[in-house]
Each structure stands twice: as structure tokens, then as C-alpha cells.
PDB file of C-alpha atoms in Angstrom:
ATOM      1  CA  PRO N   1     131.821 115.481  83.691  1.00  0.00           C
ATOM      2  CA  ASN N   2     129.571 117.372  86.167  1.00  0.00           C
ATOM      3  CA  LYS N   3     129.933 114.666  88.808  1.00  0.00           C
ATOM      4  CA  ASP N   4     126.456 113.462  87.922  1.00  0.00           C
ATOM      5  CA  HIS N   5     125.381 110.166  89.387  1.00  0.00           C
ATOM      6  CA  MET N   6     122.919 107.714  87.889  1.00  0.00           C
ATOM      7  CA  VAL N   7     120.573 105.991  90.312  1.00  0.00           C
ATOM      8  CA  ASP N   8     119.186 102.492  90.107  1.00  0.00           C
ATOM      9  CA  GLN N   9     115.639 102.500  88.647  1.00  0.00           C
ATOM     10  CA  PRO N  10     115.330 106.276  88.062  1.00  0.00           C
ATOM     11  CA  PRO N  11     111.942 107.927  87.419  1.00  0.00           C
ATOM     12  CA  ASN N  12     110.850 107.774  83.785  1.00  0.00           C
ATOM     13  CA  ASP N  13     109.668 111.398  83.808  1.00  0.00           C
ATOM     14  CA  ALA N  14     110.907 114.759  85.114  1.00  0.00           C
ATOM     15  CA  ILE N  15     111.982 115.012  88.765  1.00  0.00           C
ATOM     16  CA  SER N  16     110.147 117.738  90.652  1.00  0.00           C
ATOM     17  CA  MET N  17     112.075 117.553  93.945  1.00  0.00           C
ATOM     18  CA  LEU N  18     114.888 115.682  95.694  1.00  0.00           C
ATOM     19  CA  ARG N  19     115.258 115.639  99.489  1.00  0.00           C
ATOM     20  CA  PHE N  20     117.881 113.973 101.684  1.00  0.00           C
ATOM     21  CA  ASN N  21     116.729 112.246 104.870  1.00  0.00           C
ATOM     22  CA  PRO N  22     117.970 114.079 107.991  1.00  0.00           C
ATOM     23  CA  SER N  23     118.936 110.905 109.887  1.00  0.00           C
ATOM     24  CA  LEU N  24     119.358 108.036 107.397  1.00  0.00           C
ATOM     25  CA  ASP N  25     121.479 107.524 104.286  1.00  0.00           C
ATOM     26  CA  VAL N  26     118.370 107.822 102.115  1.00  0.00           C
ATOM     27  CA  PHE N  27     117.047 110.391  99.671  1.00  0.00           C
ATOM     28  CA  ALA N  28     113.580 110.801  98.204  1.00  0.00           C
ATOM     29  CA  VAL N  29     112.678 111.864  94.678  1.00  0.00           C
ATOM     30  CA  SER N  30     109.258 113.131  93.629  1.00  0.00           C
ATOM     31  CA  SER N  31     108.400 112.984  89.955  1.00  0.00           C
ATOM     32  CA  TRP N  32     105.813 113.703  87.311  1.00  0.00           C
ATOM     33  CA  ASN N  33     105.526 109.925  86.783  1.00  0.00           C
ATOM     34  CA  ASN N  34     103.063 109.872  89.752  1.00  0.00           C
ATOM     35  CA  CYS N  35     105.649 108.307  92.085  1.00  0.00           C
ATOM     36  CA  ILE N  36     107.752 109.235  95.033  1.00  0.00           C
ATOM     37  CA  SER N  37     110.795 106.983  95.286  1.00  0.00           C
ATOM     38  CA  CYS N  38     113.411 106.359  97.968  1.00  0.00           C
ATOM     39  CA  TYR N  39     117.022 105.445  97.352  1.00  0.00           C
ATOM     40  CA  GLN N  40     119.676 104.370  99.830  1.00  0.00           C
ATOM     41  CA  TYR N  41     123.205 105.642  99.227  1.00  0.00           C
ATOM     42  CA  ASP N  42     126.617 104.638 100.475  1.00  0.00           C
ATOM     43  CA  THR N  43     128.380 107.164 102.682  1.00  0.00           C
ATOM     44  CA  GLY N  44     131.599 105.230 102.940  1.00  0.00           C
ATOM     45  CA  MET N  45     135.008 106.675 102.244  1.00  0.00           C
ATOM     46  CA  ASN N  46     134.990 108.868  99.118  1.00  0.00           C
ATOM     47  CA  ALA N  47     131.191 108.539  98.912  1.00  0.00           C
ATOM     48  CA  MET N  48     130.803 112.010  97.434  1.00  0.00           C
ATOM     49  CA  ASP N  49     133.172 111.166  94.590  1.00  0.00           C
ATOM     50  CA  SER N  50     130.812 110.473  91.677  1.00  0.00           C
ATOM     51  CA  GLN N  51     132.911 107.474  90.670  1.00  0.00           C
ATOM     52  CA  GLN N  52     132.503 105.932  94.154  1.00  0.00           C
ATOM     53  CA  LEU N  53     128.934 106.907  95.076  1.00  0.00           C
ATOM     54  CA  LYS N  54     126.594 103.931  95.125  1.00  0.00           C
ATOM     55  CA  SER N  55     122.840 104.107  95.470  1.00  0.00           C
ATOM     56  CA  ARG N  56     120.056 101.586  95.195  1.00  0.00           C
ATOM     57  CA  PHE N  57     116.308 101.802  94.810  1.00  0.00           C
ATOM     58  CA  VAL N  58     114.506 100.999  98.083  1.00  0.00           C
ATOM     59  CA  ALA N  59     110.768 101.577  97.611  1.00  0.00           C
ATOM     60  CA  SER N  60     108.139 103.842  96.077  1.00  0.00           C
ATOM     61  CA  GLN N  61     104.588 105.047  96.626  1.00  0.00           C
ATOM     62  CA  LYS N  62     102.110 106.250  94.015  1.00  0.00           C
ATOM     63  CA  HIS N  63      99.878 109.280  93.646  1.00  0.00           C
ATOM     64  CA  ASP N  64      97.065 109.371  91.099  1.00  0.00           C
ATOM     65  CA  ARG N  65      98.802 112.226  89.241  1.00  0.00           C
ATOM     66  CA  GLY N  66     102.234 113.883  89.200  1.00  0.00           C
ATOM     67  CA  VAL N  67     104.024 114.475  92.504  1.00  0.00           C
ATOM     68  CA  LEU N  68     105.039 118.101  92.997  1.00  0.00           C
ATOM     69  CA  CYS N  69     106.991 118.054  96.255  1.00  0.00           C
ATOM     70  CA  CYS N  70     108.317 115.968  99.121  1.00  0.00           C
ATOM     71  CA  CYS N  71     109.662 116.646 102.605  1.00  0.00           C
ATOM     72  CA  TRP N  72     110.952 114.513 105.496  1.00  0.00           C
ATOM     73  CA  ASP N  73     109.783 115.004 109.068  1.00  0.00           C
ATOM     74  CA  HIS N  74     112.490 115.969 111.583  1.00  0.00           C
ATOM     75  CA  THR N  75     113.052 112.323 112.639  1.00  0.00           C
ATOM     76  CA  GLY N  76     113.460 111.070 109.082  1.00  0.00           C
ATOM     77  CA  SER N  77     110.881 108.312 109.602  1.00  0.00           C
ATOM     78  CA  ARG N  78     108.018 109.856 107.618  1.00  0.00           C
ATOM     79  CA  LEU N  79     107.956 111.366 104.174  1.00  0.00           C
ATOM     80  CA  PHE N  80     105.282 113.847 103.095  1.00  0.00           C
ATOM     81  CA  SER N  81     104.393 114.322  99.432  1.00  0.00           C
ATOM     82  CA  GLY N  82     101.983 116.601  97.613  1.00  0.00           C
ATOM     83  CA  GLY N  83     100.597 115.889  94.195  1.00  0.00           C
ATOM     84  CA  CYS N  84      98.518 117.166  91.323  1.00  0.00           C
ATOM     85  CA  ASP N  85      95.796 114.783  92.521  1.00  0.00           C
ATOM     86  CA  ASN N  86      95.045 117.255  95.359  1.00  0.00           C
ATOM     87  CA  THR N  87      96.377 114.887  98.010  1.00  0.00           C
ATOM     88  CA  VAL N  88      99.069 115.032 100.634  1.00  0.00           C
ATOM     89  CA  ARG N  89     100.424 111.587 101.434  1.00  0.00           C
ATOM     90  CA  ILE N  90     102.291 110.598 104.568  1.00  0.00           C
ATOM     91  CA  TRP N  91     104.586 107.623 104.055  1.00  0.00           C
ATOM     92  CA  ASN N  92     106.044 105.806 107.048  1.00  0.00           C
ATOM     93  CA  ILE N  93     109.211 104.379 105.545  1.00  0.00           C
ATOM     94  CA  GLN N  94     109.818 102.020 108.482  1.00  0.00           C
ATOM     95  CA  ASN N  95     106.715  99.930 107.758  1.00  0.00           C
ATOM     96  CA  ASN N  96     106.105 101.096 104.136  1.00  0.00           C
ATOM     97  CA  MET N  97     102.539 102.189 104.989  1.00  0.00           C
ATOM     98  CA  SER N  98     101.000 105.397 103.700  1.00  0.00           C
ATOM     99  CA  SER N  99      97.932 107.479 104.371  1.00  0.00           C
ATOM    100  CA  SER N 100      96.495 110.415 102.484  1.00  0.00           C
ATOM    101  CA  SER N 101      94.457 113.533 102.936  1.00  0.00           C
ATOM    102  CA  SER N 102      92.655 115.127 100.029  1.00  0.00           C
ATOM    103  CA  ASN N 103      91.131 118.487  99.341  1.00  0.00           C
ATOM    104  CA  ASN N 104      88.343 118.090  96.853  1.00  0.00           C
ATOM    105  CA  ASN N 105      87.031 121.599  97.458  1.00  0.00           C
ATOM    106  CA  ASN N 106      86.989 123.162  94.004  1.00  0.00           C
ATOM    107  CA  ASN N 107      85.692 126.546  95.204  1.00  0.00           C
ATOM    108  CA  LYS N 108      87.942 129.464  94.301  1.00  0.00           C
TER     109      LYS N 108
END
């Protein structure tokens, strides 16, 4: 009724952020299930009609704890995510490789 759309293989916990890729027909979802997932969607004719919109799960990367946020770089080739595990991960979606940077400084 609200033009909601179900995705293939959705997260099994709350979604913290959704971001559309600036150059590809892909969106990323960060979630409290410790994952960041990418989905490809169809932008064909009537793609924004909820009855016509098609999306499929592409890939995911894991954090050690819930993922709070995600953001694409300006080219749409890398996805940044920040999690409750005190890490920022950089995911190159073209080769499905990721790297991380952590801040284990607990000083306040």
C-alpha cells in the first residue's frame, strides 16, 4: 500500500542506513546484523512502480558488531561503512575486497 518493495535476502535485523550508488544501479544497506549488503535494481521502464521494481542480492561484507552507517565514494566504486566494532571498512565492490581501520583508543 505504501509502495514498499521487498528485496531478495533482506537483513534479518534493523536497517541503520540505505544509500544509492551515484553511478551504478546498486544500493547498499547497513544493518544491526553486522552486515553491509549490496543489491542491484532494475531501472527499466516503470522501475519506480513498486509492482515493477526488481532487485537482487549481490554481495555482503561483515563487521564484528552492528553496522551504523554507509556511504559511497563519488565514483561509486568503493563503499565505506562504520560499525559498533570501532572500525571503518572500505569495500571495493569491483573486486569484492575490503580493508579496515580501527580505533581501539578507549580514552575519553
